Coordinates of C-alpha atoms and ligand atoms in Angstrom, one line a residue:
Chain A
M1 CA 10.4 30.3 10.8
L2 CA 7.6 27.7 10.9
T3 CA 7.4 25.0 13.6
P4 CA 4.4 23.1 15.0
F5 CA 4.3 25.9 17.7
E6 CA 5.0 29.2 16.0
K7 CA 5.3 31.0 12.8
D8 CA 7.8 33.9 12.6
G9 CA 7.8 34.1 16.4
K10 CA 4.0 34.2 16.7
K11 CA 2.6 31.4 18.8
F12 CA -0.2 29.3 17.4
S13 CA -3.4 28.9 19.5
G14 CA -3.1 25.2 19.3
P15 CA -2.4 22.2 17.0
E16 CA -5.3 23.0 14.7
E17 CA -4.1 26.4 13.9
A18 CA -0.6 25.1 13.4
V19 CA -1.8 22.4 11.0
H20 CA -3.5 25.0 8.8
A21 CA -0.4 27.1 8.7
Y22 CA 1.5 24.0 7.6
L23 CA -0.9 23.1 4.8
G24 CA -1.0 26.6 3.4
S25 CA 2.7 27.3 3.7
K26 CA 5.0 27.4 0.7
E27 CA 8.0 28.2 2.8
K28 CA 10.9 25.8 3.0
P29 CA 11.0 24.0 6.4
V30 CA 14.1 24.8 8.5
H31 CA 15.6 22.2 10.7
V32 CA 15.0 23.0 14.3
G33 CA 17.1 20.5 16.1
D34 CA 15.9 20.1 19.6
L35 CA 12.3 21.0 19.1
E36 CA 11.2 20.0 22.6
A37 CA 13.8 22.2 24.3
V38 CA 12.9 25.1 22.0
A39 CA 9.2 24.7 22.7
I40 CA 9.7 24.7 26.5
S41 CA 12.3 27.5 26.6
K42 CA 10.0 29.8 24.5
G43 CA 7.1 28.9 26.8
F44 CA 5.0 27.2 24.1
V45 CA 4.6 24.2 26.4
R46 CA 5.3 23.7 30.0
S47 CA 6.7 20.1 30.2
R48 CA 7.6 17.1 28.2
D49 CA 4.1 15.7 28.8
D50 CA 2.6 18.8 27.4
F51 CA 5.0 18.6 24.4
V52 CA 4.2 15.0 23.7
R53 CA 0.4 15.6 23.9
Y54 CA 0.7 18.6 21.6
M55 CA 2.9 16.9 19.0
N56 CA 0.6 13.8 19.0
M57 CA -2.4 16.0 18.3
F58 CA -0.5 18.1 15.7
S59 CA 0.8 15.1 13.8
I60 CA -2.5 13.3 13.8
E61 CA -4.4 16.4 12.5
L62 CA -1.7 17.1 9.9
T63 CA -1.7 13.6 8.7
K64 CA -5.5 13.3 8.4
L65 CA -5.5 16.4 6.1
R66 CA -2.6 15.2 4.1
I67 CA -4.3 11.8 3.6
K68 CA -7.5 13.6 2.5
E69 CA -5.5 15.7 -0.1
R70 CA -4.3 12.4 -1.7
L71 CA -7.7 10.8 -1.9
S72 CA -10.4 11.4 -4.5
P73 CA -13.2 9.5 -6.2
L74 CA -10.5 8.0 -8.3
T75 CA -9.3 6.1 -5.3
I76 CA -12.7 4.5 -5.1
M77 CA -12.8 4.0 -8.8
A78 CA -9.5 2.1 -8.7
Q79 CA -11.0 -0.4 -6.3
V80 CA -14.2 -0.7 -8.4
V81 CA -12.1 -1.7 -11.4
S82 CA -10.7 -4.6 -9.3
G83 CA -14.2 -5.3 -8.3
V84 CA -15.2 -5.8 -11.9
E85 CA -12.4 -8.3 -12.2
D86 CA -13.5 -10.1 -9.1
I87 CA -17.0 -10.4 -10.6
D88 CA -15.6 -11.9 -13.8
T89 CA -13.8 -14.5 -11.8
A90 CA -16.8 -15.3 -9.7
T91 CA -19.3 -15.4 -12.5
N92 CA -17.1 -17.7 -14.5
M93 CA -16.9 -20.1 -11.6
L94 CA -20.6 -20.0 -11.0
Y95 CA -21.3 -20.5 -14.8
E96 CA -19.1 -23.5 -14.9
R97 CA -20.6 -25.1 -11.9
L98 CA -24.2 -24.4 -12.9
G99 CA -23.3 -25.8 -16.3
E100 CA -22.2 -29.1 -14.7
I101 CA -25.4 -29.2 -12.8
Y102 CA -27.7 -28.4 -15.8
D103 CA -25.8 -30.8 -18.0
V104 CA -27.2 -33.7 -16.1
Y105 CA -30.7 -32.6 -16.7
F106 CA -30.7 -31.0 -20.2
P107 CA -27.3 -31.4 -21.9
E108 CA -28.7 -30.5 -25.4
A109 CA -29.6 -27.0 -24.3
N110 CA -26.7 -26.6 -21.9
R111 CA -24.3 -26.9 -24.8
K112 CA -25.8 -23.9 -26.5
M113 CA -25.8 -21.5 -23.5
N114 CA -23.1 -19.0 -22.8
L115 CA -22.8 -17.2 -19.5
E116 CA -25.4 -14.5 -20.2
T117 CA -28.0 -16.8 -21.8
M118 CA -27.7 -19.3 -19.0
A119 CA -28.2 -16.6 -16.3
E120 CA -31.2 -15.2 -18.2
M121 CA -33.0 -18.5 -19.1
L122 CA -32.4 -20.5 -15.9
S123 CA -33.3 -17.6 -13.6
E124 CA -36.7 -17.4 -15.4
D125 CA -37.5 -21.1 -15.6
P126 CA -35.0 -24.0 -15.9
Q127 CA -37.6 -26.6 -17.0
R128 CA -37.0 -28.3 -20.3
K129 CA -40.3 -27.2 -21.9
M130 CA -39.6 -23.5 -21.5
V131 CA -35.9 -23.6 -22.3
A132 CA -36.4 -25.8 -25.3
K133 CA -38.7 -23.3 -26.9
K134 CA -36.4 -20.4 -26.3
M135 CA -33.2 -22.1 -27.3
K136 CA -34.9 -23.8 -30.3
V137 CA -33.9 -27.4 -29.4
R138 CA -36.2 -30.4 -29.0
D139 CA -37.4 -31.0 -25.5
S140 CA -36.8 -34.8 -25.6
S141 CA -33.5 -35.1 -23.8
M142 CA -30.9 -37.7 -22.8
G143 CA -30.8 -36.0 -19.4
I144 CA -32.4 -37.4 -16.3
E145 CA -35.8 -36.3 -14.8
V146 CA -35.6 -34.1 -11.7
D147 CA -38.0 -32.9 -8.9
D148 CA -39.1 -29.4 -7.9
A149 CA -36.3 -29.3 -5.4
E150 CA -33.6 -29.4 -8.2
I151 CA -35.5 -27.0 -10.4
S152 CA -35.9 -24.5 -7.7
M153 CA -32.2 -24.8 -6.7
M154 CA -31.1 -24.2 -10.3
K155 CA -33.3 -21.2 -10.5
S156 CA -31.8 -19.6 -7.3
Y157 CA -28.3 -20.4 -8.6
A158 CA -29.1 -18.7 -11.9
S159 CA -30.7 -15.7 -10.2
S160 CA -27.6 -15.0 -8.2
L161 CA -25.5 -15.2 -11.3
K162 CA -27.8 -12.8 -13.0
D163 CA -27.6 -10.4 -10.1
L164 CA -23.9 -10.4 -10.4
L165 CA -24.1 -9.6 -14.1
V166 CA -26.4 -6.7 -13.3
L167 CA -23.9 -5.4 -10.7
R168 CA -21.1 -5.7 -13.2
T169 CA -23.0 -3.5 -15.6
K170 CA -23.5 -0.9 -12.9
L171 CA -19.9 -0.9 -11.8
V172 CA -18.7 -0.6 -15.4
K173 CA -21.0 2.4 -15.9
Y174 CA -19.7 4.0 -12.7
V175 CA -16.1 3.6 -14.0
E176 CA -17.0 5.0 -17.4
D177 CA -18.7 8.0 -15.9
T178 CA -15.9 8.7 -13.4
M179 CA -13.3 8.4 -16.1
E180 CA -15.2 10.6 -18.4
G181 CA -15.6 13.2 -15.7
M182 CA -12.0 13.2 -14.3
C183 CA -9.7 11.6 -16.8
R184 CA -11.0 12.5 -20.2
N185 CA -7.7 12.2 -22.1
L186 CA -6.9 8.8 -20.7
S187 CA -10.4 7.7 -21.3
A188 CA -10.5 8.8 -24.9
L189 CA -7.1 7.3 -25.6
C190 CA -7.4 3.9 -23.9
G191 CA -11.1 3.5 -23.3
P192 CA -12.4 4.0 -19.7
L193 CA -11.8 0.5 -18.4
L194 CA -8.2 0.1 -19.5
G195 CA -7.5 3.7 -18.4
A196 CA -9.0 3.0 -15.0
K197 CA -7.0 -0.2 -14.8
L198 CA -3.7 1.7 -15.4
I199 CA -4.6 4.1 -12.6
A200 CA -5.4 1.2 -10.3
I201 CA -2.1 -0.6 -11.0
A202 CA 0.0 2.6 -10.8
G203 CA -1.7 3.3 -7.5
S204 CA -3.1 6.7 -8.4
L205 CA -3.5 9.1 -11.2
E206 CA -0.7 11.2 -9.7
K207 CA 1.7 8.2 -9.8
L208 CA 0.7 7.4 -13.3
A209 CA 1.3 11.0 -14.4
R210 CA 4.8 10.9 -12.9
M211 CA 5.8 7.6 -14.5
P212 CA 8.2 7.4 -17.4
S213 CA 6.6 5.8 -20.4
S214 CA 8.9 2.8 -20.2
T215 CA 7.3 1.9 -16.9
V216 CA 3.8 2.6 -18.2
Q217 CA 4.4 0.2 -21.0
L218 CA 5.1 -2.7 -18.5
L219 CA 2.3 -1.9 -15.9
G220 CA 0.6 -5.1 -15.1
A221 CA 3.5 -7.2 -16.3
E222 CA 5.3 -7.1 -13.0
K223 CA 5.3 -10.9 -12.7
A224 CA 6.9 -11.4 -16.1
L225 CA 9.4 -8.6 -15.4
F226 CA 10.3 -10.2 -12.1
R227 CA 10.8 -13.6 -13.8
H228 CA 13.0 -11.9 -16.4
L229 CA 15.2 -10.2 -13.8
K230 CA 15.5 -13.3 -11.7
T231 CA 15.9 -16.1 -14.2
G232 CA 16.8 -14.2 -17.4
A233 CA 13.6 -15.3 -19.1
K234 CA 12.5 -13.3 -22.0
P235 CA 11.6 -9.7 -21.0
P236 CA 8.0 -8.7 -21.3
K237 CA 7.2 -6.1 -24.1
H238 CA 3.8 -4.9 -22.7
G239 CA 1.6 -5.2 -19.6
V240 CA -2.1 -4.5 -19.5
I241 CA -1.9 -2.1 -22.5
L242 CA -1.9 -5.2 -24.6
Q243 CA -5.7 -5.0 -24.0
H244 CA -5.8 -1.9 -26.2
P245 CA -7.1 -3.0 -29.7
L246 CA -4.4 -1.0 -31.4
V247 CA -1.7 -3.0 -29.6
S248 CA -3.3 -6.4 -29.7
G249 CA -4.1 -6.0 -33.4
A250 CA -0.7 -4.6 -34.4
R251 CA 1.7 -6.4 -36.6
N252 CA 4.6 -5.2 -34.4
R253 CA 3.1 -5.2 -30.9
G254 CA 6.2 -4.2 -29.1
R255 CA 6.6 -1.0 -31.3
M256 CA 2.9 -0.1 -30.9
A257 CA 3.0 -0.8 -27.1
R258 CA 5.9 1.7 -26.9
A259 CA 4.1 4.3 -28.9
L260 CA 0.9 3.9 -26.9
A261 CA 2.7 4.1 -23.6
S262 CA 4.3 7.4 -24.5
K263 CA 0.8 8.8 -25.4
I264 CA -0.6 7.5 -22.1
A265 CA 2.2 9.3 -20.2
I266 CA 1.1 12.5 -21.9
A267 CA -2.6 11.9 -21.4
A268 CA -2.1 11.1 -17.7
K269 CA -0.1 14.3 -17.1
L270 CA -2.8 16.4 -18.8
D271 CA -5.6 14.8 -16.7
F272 CA -3.7 15.1 -13.5
Y273 CA -2.5 18.7 -14.0
G274 CA -5.8 19.7 -15.5
G275 CA -4.7 20.3 -19.0
E276 CA -6.5 20.6 -22.3
F277 CA -8.5 17.8 -24.0
I278 CA -6.5 16.2 -26.8
G279 CA -7.2 12.5 -26.1
K280 CA -8.9 12.0 -29.5
N281 CA -5.9 13.5 -31.3
L282 CA -3.5 11.3 -29.4
L283 CA -5.5 8.3 -30.5
K284 CA -5.6 9.5 -34.1
E285 CA -1.8 9.9 -34.2
L286 CA -1.5 6.3 -33.0
E287 CA -3.9 5.0 -35.6
E288 CA -1.9 6.7 -38.3
K289 CA 1.2 4.9 -37.1
E290 CA -0.2 1.5 -37.8
Chain B
M1 CA 12.3 -2.1 31.6
N2 CA 9.2 -2.7 29.5
L3 CA 10.7 -5.5 27.5
L4 CA 10.6 -9.0 28.8
V5 CA 12.4 -12.1 27.4
E6 CA 11.1 -15.4 28.6
K7 CA 11.9 -18.8 27.2
G8 CA 12.9 -17.4 23.9
K9 CA 9.8 -15.3 23.6
L10 CA 9.5 -11.5 23.7
Y11 CA 6.9 -9.4 25.4
T12 CA 6.4 -5.7 25.9
K13 CA 4.4 -4.1 28.7
N14 CA 1.0 -3.0 27.2
M15 CA 0.5 0.7 27.4
V16 CA -3.2 0.4 26.5
V17 CA -4.3 -2.3 28.9
G18 CA -6.8 -4.8 27.5
E19 CA -6.1 -4.0 23.9
S20 CA -4.3 -6.2 21.4
V21 CA -3.1 -4.2 18.3
Y22 CA -2.8 -6.8 15.5
G23 CA -4.2 -9.9 17.2
E24 CA -1.1 -10.7 19.3
R25 CA -1.5 -12.5 22.6
L26 CA -2.0 -10.6 25.9
V27 CA -0.4 -12.2 29.0
R28 CA 0.0 -11.3 32.7
R29 CA 3.5 -11.1 34.1
R30 CA 4.9 -9.4 37.2
G31 CA 1.4 -8.1 38.0
A32 CA 1.0 -6.3 34.7
E33 CA -0.3 -7.0 31.2
Y34 CA 2.2 -7.7 28.4
R35 CA 1.8 -8.1 24.7
Q36 CA 3.6 -11.0 22.9
W37 CA 6.0 -9.7 20.2
D38 CA 6.2 -12.0 17.3
P39 CA 9.6 -12.2 15.5
R40 CA 7.9 -13.4 12.4
R41 CA 5.9 -10.3 12.1
S42 CA 8.4 -7.8 13.4
K43 CA 12.0 -7.6 12.2
L44 CA 13.0 -5.6 15.3
A45 CA 11.8 -8.5 17.5
A46 CA 13.7 -10.9 15.3
A47 CA 16.9 -8.8 15.6
I48 CA 16.6 -8.8 19.4
L49 CA 16.2 -12.6 19.5
K50 CA 19.3 -12.7 17.2
G51 CA 21.2 -11.0 20.0
F52 CA 21.0 -7.3 19.1
S53 CA 21.1 -5.1 22.1
V54 CA 18.1 -2.9 22.5
T55 CA 19.2 0.7 22.0
L56 CA 15.9 1.9 23.2
G57 CA 15.0 3.2 26.6
R58 CA 11.8 4.5 28.3
D59 CA 12.7 8.1 27.4
S60 CA 14.1 7.5 23.9
T61 CA 13.2 9.7 21.0
V62 CA 12.9 7.6 17.8
L63 CA 12.5 8.3 14.1
Y64 CA 10.8 5.3 12.6
L65 CA 10.9 5.3 8.8
G66 CA 8.4 2.9 7.1
S67 CA 6.1 2.5 10.0
A68 CA 3.4 0.8 7.9
S69 CA 0.3 0.1 10.0
G70 CA 2.3 0.1 13.2
T71 CA 2.9 -3.5 14.1
T72 CA 6.4 -2.8 15.3
V73 CA 5.8 0.8 16.2
S74 CA 3.2 -0.4 18.8
H75 CA 5.9 -2.3 20.6
V76 CA 8.4 0.5 20.3
S77 CA 5.7 2.7 21.9
D78 CA 5.4 0.2 24.8
I79 CA 9.1 0.2 25.4
A80 CA 9.7 4.0 25.1
D81 CA 6.6 4.8 27.1
N82 CA 8.0 8.1 28.2
G83 CA 9.6 8.8 24.8
K84 CA 8.6 10.1 21.4
I85 CA 8.2 8.2 18.2
Y86 CA 8.1 10.1 14.9
A87 CA 6.5 7.5 12.6
V88 CA 6.9 8.2 8.9
D89 CA 5.3 6.4 6.0
V90 CA 4.4 7.5 2.5
A91 CA 1.3 5.3 1.9
P92 CA -2.1 6.8 2.9
R93 CA -3.6 3.3 3.1
V94 CA -1.4 2.2 6.0
M95 CA -1.3 5.6 7.6
R96 CA -5.0 5.4 8.4
D97 CA -4.3 2.4 10.7
L98 CA -1.4 4.3 12.3
L99 CA -3.7 7.2 13.0
F100 CA -6.0 5.0 15.1
L101 CA -3.0 3.6 16.9
A102 CA -1.7 7.1 17.6
G103 CA -5.1 8.1 18.9
K104 CA -4.6 5.6 21.7
R105 CA -0.9 6.0 22.2
K106 CA 0.2 9.6 22.7
N107 CA 3.9 8.9 22.2
I108 CA 3.4 8.1 18.6
F109 CA 3.5 11.0 16.1
P110 CA 2.3 9.7 12.7
L111 CA 3.7 11.6 9.7
L112 CA 2.7 11.0 6.1
F113 CA 5.9 11.9 4.3
N114 CA 8.4 10.4 1.9
A115 CA 11.5 9.4 3.7
N116 CA 13.4 10.3 0.6
L117 CA 12.6 13.9 1.2
P118 CA 13.5 14.5 4.9
E119 CA 13.8 18.3 4.3
E120 CA 10.0 18.3 4.0
Y121 CA 9.6 17.2 7.7
S122 CA 12.7 18.8 9.1
N123 CA 10.8 21.4 11.1
I124 CA 8.6 18.8 12.7
V125 CA 11.1 16.0 13.6
E126 CA 13.8 16.8 16.1
G127 CA 17.1 15.2 17.1
V128 CA 16.6 11.5 17.9
D129 CA 18.4 8.8 19.8
L130 CA 17.4 6.0 17.3
I131 CA 16.6 5.9 13.6
Y132 CA 14.9 2.6 12.7
Q133 CA 14.4 2.2 9.0
D134 CA 12.4 -0.5 7.2
V135 CA 11.2 1.0 3.9
A136 CA 11.7 -1.5 1.1
E137 CA 13.2 1.0 -1.4
R138 CA 16.1 0.6 -3.7
N139 CA 18.2 3.5 -2.3
Q140 CA 17.8 2.5 1.4
A141 CA 21.4 3.4 2.4
D142 CA 21.0 6.8 0.8
I143 CA 17.7 7.4 2.6
L144 CA 19.2 6.5 6.0
E145 CA 22.2 8.7 5.4
K146 CA 20.0 11.8 4.5
N147 CA 17.8 11.3 7.6
A148 CA 20.8 10.6 9.9
R149 CA 22.5 13.7 8.8
L150 CA 19.5 15.8 9.7
F151 CA 18.1 14.1 12.8
L152 CA 20.5 11.6 14.5
K153 CA 22.0 12.9 17.7
E154 CA 25.8 12.6 18.1
N155 CA 25.6 9.5 20.3
G156 CA 22.5 8.1 18.6
T157 CA 22.2 4.7 16.8
C158 CA 20.6 3.5 13.6
M159 CA 19.0 0.2 12.7
I160 CA 18.2 -0.6 9.2
A161 CA 16.4 -3.7 7.9
I162 CA 17.2 -4.7 4.3
K163 CA 15.2 -7.0 2.1
S164 CA 17.4 -8.1 -0.7
R165 CA 14.6 -8.5 -3.1
S166 CA 13.4 -4.9 -2.8
I167 CA 16.9 -3.8 -3.9
N168 CA 17.7 -6.2 -6.7
V169 CA 15.8 -9.4 -7.5
S170 CA 18.4 -10.8 -10.0
K171 CA 21.3 -10.8 -7.6
K172 CA 22.0 -13.3 -4.8
P173 CA 21.0 -11.9 -1.4
G174 CA 24.5 -12.2 -0.1
V175 CA 25.8 -10.0 -2.9
V176 CA 23.1 -7.4 -2.4
F177 CA 23.8 -7.2 1.4
G178 CA 27.5 -6.8 0.6
E179 CA 26.8 -3.9 -1.6
V180 CA 24.5 -2.2 0.8
E181 CA 27.0 -2.7 3.6
S182 CA 29.8 -1.0 1.7
Q183 CA 27.4 1.9 1.0
L184 CA 26.5 2.1 4.7
R185 CA 30.2 2.0 5.7
E186 CA 30.8 5.3 3.9
H187 CA 28.9 7.1 6.5
F188 CA 28.4 4.7 9.4
R189 CA 30.3 2.3 11.6
V190 CA 28.7 -1.1 11.7
L191 CA 28.3 -2.3 15.3
K192 CA 26.5 -5.5 14.5
K193 CA 24.8 -7.2 11.6
A194 CA 22.8 -10.4 11.1
R195 CA 20.6 -12.3 8.7
L196 CA 17.1 -12.8 10.1
E197 CA 16.6 -16.5 9.2
P198 CA 14.6 -18.4 10.4
F199 CA 12.2 -15.5 11.2
E200 CA 12.5 -13.8 7.8
K201 CA 13.9 -15.0 4.6
D202 CA 16.6 -13.0 2.7
H203 CA 16.6 -10.1 5.2
M204 CA 19.5 -8.5 7.0
I205 CA 19.6 -6.0 9.8
F206 CA 22.4 -3.6 10.7
L207 CA 23.1 -1.7 13.9
L208 CA 25.0 1.5 13.1
V209 CA 26.5 4.6 14.6
K210 CA 27.8 7.7 12.9
K211 CA 31.4 7.7 11.8
Ligands
LIG301 C1 8.0 -3.7 5.1 S1 6.9 -2.3 5.4 C2 7.4 -1.9 7.1 C3 6.8 -2.8 8.2 C4 7.0 -2.2 9.6 N1 8.3 -1.7 9.8 C5 6.7 -3.2 10.7 O1 7.6 -3.9 11.1 O2 5.6 -3.2 11.2 C6 7.6 -1.1 4.4 C7 6.9 0.3 4.5 O3 7.7 1.3 4.0 C8 6.9 2.2 3.4 N2 7.7 3.0 2.5 C9 8.2 2.6 1.3 N3 9.0 3.6 0.7 C10 8.9 4.7 1.6 C11 9.4 6.0 1.6 N4 10.2 6.4 0.6 N5 9.2 6.8 2.6 C12 8.4 6.4 3.7 N6 7.9 5.1 3.7 C13 8.1 4.3 2.7 C14 5.8 1.4 2.7 O4 4.7 2.3 2.5 C15 5.6 0.3 3.8 O5 4.5 0.6 4.6

């Protein structure tokens, strides 16, 4: 019998030893009933206070280790994926605002700048002369003239935007490397970012690996599903897996979403349980479906 | 008694003097420090204000299923200051907060387990006077029954908080509560039940004993 105090009648030296016996143990727990009375009568502890202190330490130590068992770099990666989305939101807002600002000064060039070029150009030098040359527009403008103060402000604005874009590139690289190292099947099948997003939404690779493919298919469509259940609106056919080019480009998206979801369920199981690498074949099978 | 009701507000006597757990107010009463217990943040507090009797004494042994980061558990720990609280939750994220809380309050025993599988912790948790359950799962009645069968003492009580949306979003709360109640009645006698408005929307709480 295994309890926090003994194993097969042999007393543990303390909570630490007990915890290790628990983690290593494959035996089925037996219900003890009145644990405190047993622990006192067998002389494992002297009083209730003793018992409480022991159980508090034991459960804290056990729980710390059980938490650790459930965490891995994938837990960090799942947060980083959301970080990439945060940056996309933030950079779009900064881009729009900086665009409004620059539009007053040099609308002819502003019009031609996307997010990346704006960050690049204006962080170097926002003045018309420079920008006009690089963007191949004339530097005579219908915009107003501004002072150094405005120029320097626009420049700082754009530098921060550029920094965020650099950070985004680094985060994406981190996600790609982590997926490549720990989830090769998912990564090959879905691409690293979508694979990572699925893990993030599911909560962990383990949870994704245990999901039926019908649930995988709708991951990320929780809102629509909720609306469907509540108001009887049309049920969603796919969640984030719509971002997969094979699904978004399919003639019959619902059918492709279903097929992809079932492959994802397989890939996640292989990655979680440490199986072989067949991600590329899974992808090929899908491509042949189309 | 470590529980104080005053002008419609609840307080528990602070076991760790000077420390607020989740930003609640600390006040001095009867020469001691008390923590205000907000019925909008804790369904147990709401239930007490709705007239539920507190089946919890200073020596009580409690099995708390769905402890989350310990908002309510901290008050239970104040009340059962000479008792034992087995606090179970499946989510590592919230468990971490509970570990810090248990580090300061020795009557809390944090356990990272799935309440659906009580056999996995049946050699750690003992017979208890109260099972309090707040787990937001679809098969809540079933979870309570499994745990009560293993751990509830003969004269013990159960409290279960039900959020209708976590069971079925497409049905009206009243219908969901009715269904859960009939499931509960298969194994328990209902001593009291109440909706938690205005403190929580679409929640119901039951006080139960074994049949
Ligand atoms: C609404 S919160 C509980 C709030 C808490 N009772 C309080 O008042 O401070 C629900 C909790 O139940 C946990 N939970 C959900 N399913 C569970 C399960 N099967 N076993 C244990 N805990 C579970 C969740 O992780 C979450 O922390």
